[in-house]
Coordinates of C-alpha atoms and ligand atoms in Angstrom, one line a residue:
M1 CA 86.2 -2.0 -8.5
R2 CA 84.0 -3.3 -5.3
A3 CA 83.6 -7.1 -5.0
V4 CA 80.6 -8.9 -5.4
K5 CA 79.4 -10.7 -2.5
L6 CA 77.5 -13.2 -4.0
S7 CA 79.2 -16.9 -4.0
A8 CA 78.0 -20.3 -4.8
D9 CA 77.0 -21.5 -1.1
R10 CA 74.7 -18.1 -0.9
L11 CA 73.4 -18.9 -4.6
S12 CA 70.2 -21.6 -5.0
P13 CA 71.1 -24.6 -6.4
P14 CA 71.9 -25.0 -10.2
S15 CA 69.2 -26.5 -11.6
H16 CA 70.9 -27.9 -14.2
P17 CA 74.7 -29.1 -14.9
V18 CA 74.7 -25.8 -17.4
A19 CA 74.6 -23.6 -14.4
R20 CA 77.2 -24.9 -12.4
L21 CA 79.9 -22.7 -11.3
P22 CA 83.7 -23.7 -11.2
E23 CA 83.9 -24.5 -7.7
E24 CA 80.3 -26.3 -8.0
W25 CA 82.1 -28.5 -10.9
V26 CA 85.2 -29.2 -9.0
A27 CA 83.0 -30.6 -5.9
R28 CA 81.4 -32.9 -8.6
V29 CA 84.4 -34.4 -10.3
S30 CA 86.1 -35.1 -7.0
E31 CA 82.9 -37.2 -6.2
W32 CA 84.0 -39.1 -9.2
G33 CA 87.9 -39.3 -8.1
E34 CA 88.8 -36.8 -10.6
P35 CA 91.3 -33.9 -10.1
A36 CA 90.2 -30.1 -9.4
Y37 CA 91.9 -28.7 -12.8
R38 CA 89.0 -31.1 -14.6
G39 CA 86.1 -29.6 -13.1
K40 CA 87.5 -25.9 -14.4
Q41 CA 88.2 -27.3 -17.6
I42 CA 84.7 -28.3 -17.8
F43 CA 83.1 -24.6 -16.8
D44 CA 86.2 -23.4 -19.6
W45 CA 84.5 -25.5 -22.4
I46 CA 80.5 -24.6 -21.5
H47 CA 81.4 -21.1 -20.7
R48 CA 84.2 -19.9 -22.3
Q49 CA 84.1 -21.6 -25.1
G50 CA 80.7 -22.4 -25.9
V51 CA 81.1 -26.0 -26.1
L52 CA 78.1 -28.2 -24.4
D53 CA 78.4 -31.3 -26.4
P54 CA 80.8 -33.6 -24.0
D55 CA 82.0 -35.2 -27.1
E56 CA 83.7 -32.1 -28.3
M57 CA 85.6 -31.3 -24.9
S58 CA 88.8 -32.7 -26.8
N59 CA 91.0 -32.3 -23.5
L60 CA 89.0 -34.7 -21.3
P61 CA 89.6 -38.4 -21.1
K62 CA 86.6 -40.5 -23.0
S63 CA 85.8 -41.8 -19.6
L64 CA 85.3 -38.3 -18.3
R65 CA 83.2 -37.5 -21.5
A66 CA 80.5 -40.5 -20.6
R67 CA 80.1 -39.1 -17.5
L68 CA 79.2 -35.9 -18.5
Q69 CA 76.6 -37.2 -21.4
E70 CA 75.3 -39.1 -18.1
E71 CA 75.2 -36.3 -16.4
G72 CA 73.2 -34.4 -18.7
V73 CA 75.9 -31.7 -19.8
G74 CA 73.9 -30.7 -23.5
W75 CA 72.2 -27.9 -24.5
P76 CA 69.0 -26.8 -22.5
I77 CA 67.5 -24.5 -25.3
A78 CA 67.8 -25.0 -28.8
I79 CA 66.9 -22.4 -32.1
V80 CA 63.8 -22.8 -34.1
S81 CA 64.0 -20.0 -36.2
S82 CA 66.3 -17.0 -36.9
H83 CA 65.0 -13.6 -38.3
E84 CA 67.3 -11.0 -39.3
S85 CA 65.7 -7.2 -39.8
T86 CA 66.9 -5.1 -42.4
D87 CA 69.2 -3.2 -40.0
R88 CA 70.8 -6.1 -38.9
T89 CA 68.8 -7.0 -36.0
R90 CA 68.5 -10.6 -35.0
K91 CA 65.4 -12.3 -33.6
L92 CA 66.0 -15.9 -32.3
L93 CA 62.9 -17.9 -31.3
V94 CA 64.3 -20.5 -28.9
G95 CA 62.8 -23.8 -28.1
M96 CA 63.1 -25.7 -24.9
P97 CA 62.3 -29.4 -24.0
D98 CA 58.6 -28.9 -23.0
G99 CA 57.9 -27.0 -25.8
E100 CA 57.9 -23.8 -24.7
R101 CA 59.4 -20.4 -26.5
V102 CA 60.8 -17.7 -26.1
E103 CA 62.5 -14.5 -27.9
T104 CA 65.8 -13.3 -27.5
V105 CA 67.3 -10.8 -29.4
L106 CA 70.7 -9.6 -31.1
I107 CA 71.2 -6.1 -31.5
P108 CA 73.9 -4.6 -33.6
Q109 CA 75.3 -0.9 -32.0
I110 CA 74.2 1.2 -34.5
N111 CA 77.7 2.4 -36.3
D112 CA 79.8 -0.3 -35.3
D113 CA 78.1 -3.8 -35.9
S114 CA 80.7 -6.2 -34.6
V115 CA 79.7 -4.5 -30.9
V116 CA 76.8 -6.5 -30.0
T117 CA 73.8 -6.2 -27.1
Q118 CA 71.8 -9.0 -26.7
C119 CA 68.2 -9.3 -25.0
I120 CA 67.4 -11.8 -23.4
S121 CA 64.0 -13.5 -21.8
S122 CA 63.7 -14.4 -18.0
Q123 CA 60.2 -16.2 -18.0
V124 CA 57.7 -18.0 -20.3
G125 CA 55.1 -15.0 -20.5
C126 CA 55.0 -12.6 -17.4
A127 CA 52.3 -12.0 -14.9
M128 CA 53.0 -8.3 -14.7
G129 CA 50.0 -7.7 -16.8
C130 CA 51.8 -4.3 -18.4
V131 CA 48.7 -3.8 -20.7
F132 CA 51.5 -2.1 -23.8
C133 CA 53.2 -5.1 -23.5
A134 CA 53.0 -8.1 -25.6
S135 CA 54.9 -10.6 -23.1
G136 CA 52.0 -9.5 -20.6
V137 CA 49.5 -10.9 -22.6
A138 CA 49.3 -14.5 -21.9
G139 CA 50.1 -14.5 -18.7
L140 CA 53.4 -16.2 -16.7
K141 CA 53.0 -19.9 -18.4
R142 CA 56.7 -21.0 -16.4
Q143 CA 59.9 -19.6 -14.9
M144 CA 62.9 -20.3 -17.0
S145 CA 65.5 -22.1 -15.3
D146 CA 68.9 -20.7 -14.8
A147 CA 70.4 -22.7 -17.3
E148 CA 67.8 -22.1 -19.8
I149 CA 68.7 -17.8 -19.2
V150 CA 72.5 -18.7 -19.3
A151 CA 72.2 -20.9 -22.7
Q152 CA 70.6 -17.8 -24.8
V153 CA 73.5 -15.8 -24.1
L154 CA 75.7 -19.1 -25.7
L155 CA 73.9 -19.3 -28.3
G156 CA 73.5 -15.9 -29.5
R157 CA 77.1 -15.6 -28.9
R158 CA 77.8 -18.6 -31.7
E159 CA 75.4 -17.8 -34.0
L160 CA 77.9 -14.4 -34.5
S161 CA 80.7 -14.4 -36.9
P162 CA 84.3 -14.6 -35.0
D163 CA 84.4 -10.6 -35.4
R164 CA 81.4 -9.7 -33.7
R165 CA 80.7 -10.2 -29.7
V166 CA 78.0 -9.8 -27.5
R167 CA 79.1 -6.9 -25.0
N168 CA 75.9 -6.2 -23.5
V169 CA 73.4 -8.2 -22.4
V170 CA 69.8 -6.9 -20.8
F171 CA 67.4 -8.4 -19.2
M172 CA 64.0 -6.9 -21.3
G173 CA 62.5 -9.8 -23.2
M174 CA 59.9 -12.0 -22.1
G175 CA 59.2 -11.5 -18.3
E176 CA 59.8 -9.6 -15.3
P177 CA 63.9 -10.8 -14.0
L178 CA 63.1 -10.2 -10.6
H179 CA 59.7 -12.3 -10.6
N180 CA 62.6 -15.2 -11.4
Y181 CA 64.9 -14.0 -8.9
D182 CA 67.1 -17.3 -7.5
A183 CA 67.4 -18.1 -11.3
V184 CA 68.3 -14.3 -12.5
A185 CA 71.0 -14.0 -9.5
R186 CA 72.9 -17.6 -10.7
A187 CA 72.8 -16.2 -14.4
L188 CA 74.1 -13.0 -13.6
V189 CA 77.3 -14.7 -11.7
L190 CA 77.8 -17.1 -14.5
L191 CA 77.6 -13.7 -17.1
T192 CA 80.0 -12.0 -15.5
H193 CA 82.3 -15.1 -14.1
P194 CA 86.0 -14.3 -14.8
D195 CA 86.9 -17.8 -16.0
G196 CA 83.4 -17.6 -18.1
L197 CA 81.9 -15.1 -20.1
D198 CA 83.3 -12.5 -18.4
L199 CA 80.9 -9.9 -19.1
S200 CA 81.4 -6.4 -17.3
K201 CA 78.6 -6.3 -14.6
R202 CA 78.4 -2.8 -15.8
R203 CA 77.7 -4.0 -19.2
V204 CA 74.6 -6.4 -17.9
T205 CA 71.1 -4.6 -17.1
V206 CA 68.4 -6.1 -15.4
S207 CA 65.2 -4.3 -16.0
T208 CA 62.3 -4.2 -13.8
S209 CA 59.1 -3.0 -13.5
G210 CA 59.4 -2.3 -10.0
L211 CA 59.3 -5.6 -7.4
V212 CA 61.1 -3.1 -4.7
K213 CA 62.1 -6.1 -2.2
Q214 CA 63.6 -7.2 -5.0
I215 CA 65.5 -4.2 -6.3
D216 CA 67.2 -4.1 -2.4
Q217 CA 68.3 -8.1 -2.6
L218 CA 69.8 -7.2 -6.1
G219 CA 71.4 -4.0 -4.3
R220 CA 72.8 -6.3 -1.4
D221 CA 73.7 -9.5 -3.3
F222 CA 75.7 -7.4 -6.5
D223 CA 76.5 -4.3 -4.2
G224 CA 75.0 -2.2 -7.0
Q225 CA 77.1 -3.4 -9.8
V226 CA 75.0 -4.7 -12.0
Q227 CA 72.9 -2.0 -13.9
L228 CA 69.5 -1.4 -13.2
A229 CA 66.7 -0.2 -15.0
I230 CA 62.9 1.0 -14.0
S231 CA 60.1 0.5 -16.2
L232 CA 58.6 3.6 -15.4
H233 CA 56.2 4.6 -18.3
A234 CA 54.1 7.0 -15.9
V235 CA 54.4 9.6 -12.8
R236 CA 51.1 9.3 -11.3
D237 CA 50.2 6.4 -9.1
Q238 CA 46.7 6.2 -10.8
A239 CA 48.0 6.3 -14.1
R240 CA 51.1 3.6 -13.6
S241 CA 48.2 1.4 -12.5
E242 CA 46.1 1.5 -14.9
I243 CA 49.0 0.5 -17.3
M244 CA 51.1 -1.3 -14.9
P245 CA 48.9 -3.5 -12.3
V246 CA 52.8 -3.9 -10.4
N247 CA 51.9 -0.1 -9.1
R248 CA 48.9 -1.1 -7.4
K249 CA 51.1 -3.3 -4.9
H250 CA 54.1 -0.9 -4.7
G251 CA 53.5 3.2 -5.9
L252 CA 55.7 5.1 -6.7
D253 CA 56.7 6.3 -3.2
E254 CA 57.9 3.0 -2.5
L255 CA 59.5 2.4 -5.7
T256 CA 61.7 5.7 -5.6
E257 CA 63.0 5.0 -1.9
A258 CA 64.1 1.7 -3.0
L259 CA 66.1 3.6 -6.4
R260 CA 67.1 5.6 -3.5
R261 CA 68.4 3.0 -1.5
Y262 CA 70.3 1.1 -4.5
P263 CA 74.2 1.2 -3.9
L264 CA 75.0 2.9 -6.5
S265 CA 78.8 3.8 -7.2
K266 CA 79.6 7.6 -8.5
R267 CA 79.5 7.5 -11.7
Q268 CA 76.7 5.0 -12.3
R269 CA 72.9 5.7 -13.0
I270 CA 69.9 4.0 -13.2
T271 CA 68.2 3.9 -16.3
I272 CA 64.4 5.3 -16.2
E273 CA 62.7 3.3 -19.5
Y274 CA 59.6 5.6 -20.5
T275 CA 56.7 4.4 -23.2
L276 CA 55.2 7.3 -24.8
I277 CA 51.7 6.3 -25.1
R278 CA 49.3 9.0 -26.9
G279 CA 47.3 10.4 -25.1
V280 CA 48.1 8.7 -22.0
N281 CA 51.9 9.4 -20.6
D282 CA 52.8 12.3 -23.0
S283 CA 51.7 15.3 -22.2
P284 CA 53.7 18.4 -20.4
R285 CA 52.7 17.6 -17.1
D286 CA 53.8 14.2 -17.1
A287 CA 57.4 15.3 -18.0
R288 CA 57.0 17.8 -15.0
E289 CA 55.9 15.5 -12.6
M290 CA 58.8 13.0 -13.6
V291 CA 61.6 15.7 -12.7
E292 CA 59.9 15.8 -9.3
L293 CA 59.2 12.2 -9.0
L294 CA 62.8 11.7 -9.7
K295 CA 64.9 14.7 -7.5
G296 CA 67.8 13.6 -5.9
I297 CA 68.1 9.6 -7.7
P298 CA 71.3 9.6 -10.3
V299 CA 69.2 8.5 -13.4
K300 CA 69.1 8.9 -17.7
V301 CA 65.6 8.6 -19.2
N302 CA 65.4 6.6 -22.2
L303 CA 61.8 7.6 -24.1
I304 CA 60.4 4.8 -26.0
P305 CA 58.0 5.9 -28.9
M306 CA 55.0 2.9 -28.2
N307 CA 55.5 0.5 -31.1
P308 CA 52.2 -0.8 -32.7
I309 CA 51.4 -4.7 -31.0
S310 CA 49.0 -6.6 -32.6
A311 CA 46.8 -6.9 -29.2
S312 CA 46.7 -3.4 -28.2
D313 CA 45.2 -0.4 -29.7
L314 CA 47.7 2.0 -27.7
K315 CA 49.5 4.5 -30.1
A316 CA 52.7 6.3 -30.4
P317 CA 53.0 10.1 -30.1
D318 CA 53.7 12.1 -33.3
Q319 CA 57.3 12.9 -33.6
S320 CA 57.4 16.5 -32.8
H321 CA 55.5 15.5 -29.4
V322 CA 58.1 13.4 -28.4
L323 CA 60.8 16.0 -29.0
R324 CA 58.4 18.3 -26.9
F325 CA 58.2 16.2 -24.1
Q326 CA 62.4 15.0 -24.1
E327 CA 62.9 18.9 -24.1
E328 CA 60.6 19.4 -21.1
L329 CA 62.7 17.3 -19.3
T330 CA 66.1 18.0 -20.3
R331 CA 65.6 22.2 -19.8
R332 CA 64.8 20.4 -16.3
G333 CA 68.5 18.9 -15.7
L334 CA 67.6 15.1 -16.8
S335 CA 69.9 13.5 -19.3
V336 CA 67.5 12.2 -22.0
F337 CA 67.8 9.7 -25.2
I338 CA 65.2 9.0 -27.3
R339 CA 65.5 5.1 -28.0
K340 CA 65.5 4.6 -31.7
T341 CA 63.5 1.3 -32.4
R342 CA 65.3 -1.1 -33.6
G343 CA 64.6 -4.6 -35.5
D344 CA 61.0 -3.3 -35.3
D345 CA 60.2 -5.3 -38.9
V346 CA 60.8 -8.5 -36.8
A347 CA 58.7 -7.3 -33.8
A348 CA 61.7 -7.8 -31.8
A349 CA 61.6 -4.1 -29.9
C350 CA 60.9 -3.8 -26.5
G351 CA 57.3 -4.7 -25.6
Q352 CA 56.7 -6.6 -28.3
L353 CA 58.6 -10.2 -27.7
A354 CA 55.8 -12.8 -27.3
F355 CA 52.5 -13.9 -28.7
H356 CA 50.1 -12.3 -30.0
G357 CA 46.9 -12.6 -28.2
E358 CA 43.5 -11.0 -27.6
S359 CA 43.3 -7.1 -27.8
R360 CA 43.9 -5.7 -24.4
R361 CA 41.6 -2.6 -23.2
S362 CA 43.3 0.9 -23.1
P363 CA 44.3 2.9 -20.3
R364 CA 42.2 5.4 -19.1
A365 CA 44.5 8.5 -19.3
Ligands
LIG401 S1 56.7 -4.7 -19.4 FE1 57.7 -6.2 -18.5 S2 56.9 -6.4 -16.6 FE2 55.4 -5.3 -18.1 S3 54.1 -7.3 -18.5 FE3 56.0 -7.0 -20.0 S4 58.0 -8.1 -19.9 FE4 56.4 -8.4 -18.0

């Protein structure tokens, strides 16, 4: 496997002790006159064992545990409520010290619920304003810190019984992860660190609405090893700009050029997320133009029938229409999956994590 180029000295400094890397802990404990291995033990407690209360770090001397308390080691987020859906998808509402809240969702794999995908948030609200998305309704309230982002996975893992594990992490909760690049980059390094959670980089997906500069940066910093997903949702600039304002800044030509530059390995593909909205982006012409647009880019396409949100009057096409759209794409050579909505009875499906705000206008077709 190719080496990741990003190291601690190229990341922004951690915002919280929980977001320190092993070498940063080693440096910190050496300032306290402690040997290097103590720093590694602390990282192991936090990121491998999921223990964030210094009093429970039983192999550390009492004096060091007291230091860690003073240093502020502890949970940066806490679970406010937890709701499990009939398909065992569990939505956790988590609170932060300033009273802000975000959601993270544990989604069991169909046919094997011991394997879990966790959908995490990266911002409180979102500045991107996509009209079909509940997260964009209230706008951006604030960025989440590196520690708050990673702690969602540490908390999620703690919520599962020992026979179940978080195997995949997707940045598809609240927020545009690439609009909070520095915190997300550090979180990616922590989540995939071999001495910590040790998630495979191929199993961590960053989903973006199309921030081109940051897509390039992600490709450079992680050498293309982190999975990339693009919220495409329309294949003509005018239509896409109507439902995704980011497209007014970075149009489809610019976006697809960035995807062509993304340094994928041979077997990797970029995921294209396409929410099917009745009468907006679900015509046979849309399907044909998608094939043209994505020509030469290794992709797989996820079709997501629009989930109803209270803040919008947009609707999904009926099932036969969805299948016809899929057929138009597959017979032109694209790999296409229809994403089954999971957890929709707890409003945990994509574009539904968030506040319920005022009604948004409908886009023109
Ligand atoms: S779809 Fe993503 S980028 Fe768009 S408003 Fe929602 S969270 Fe933000």
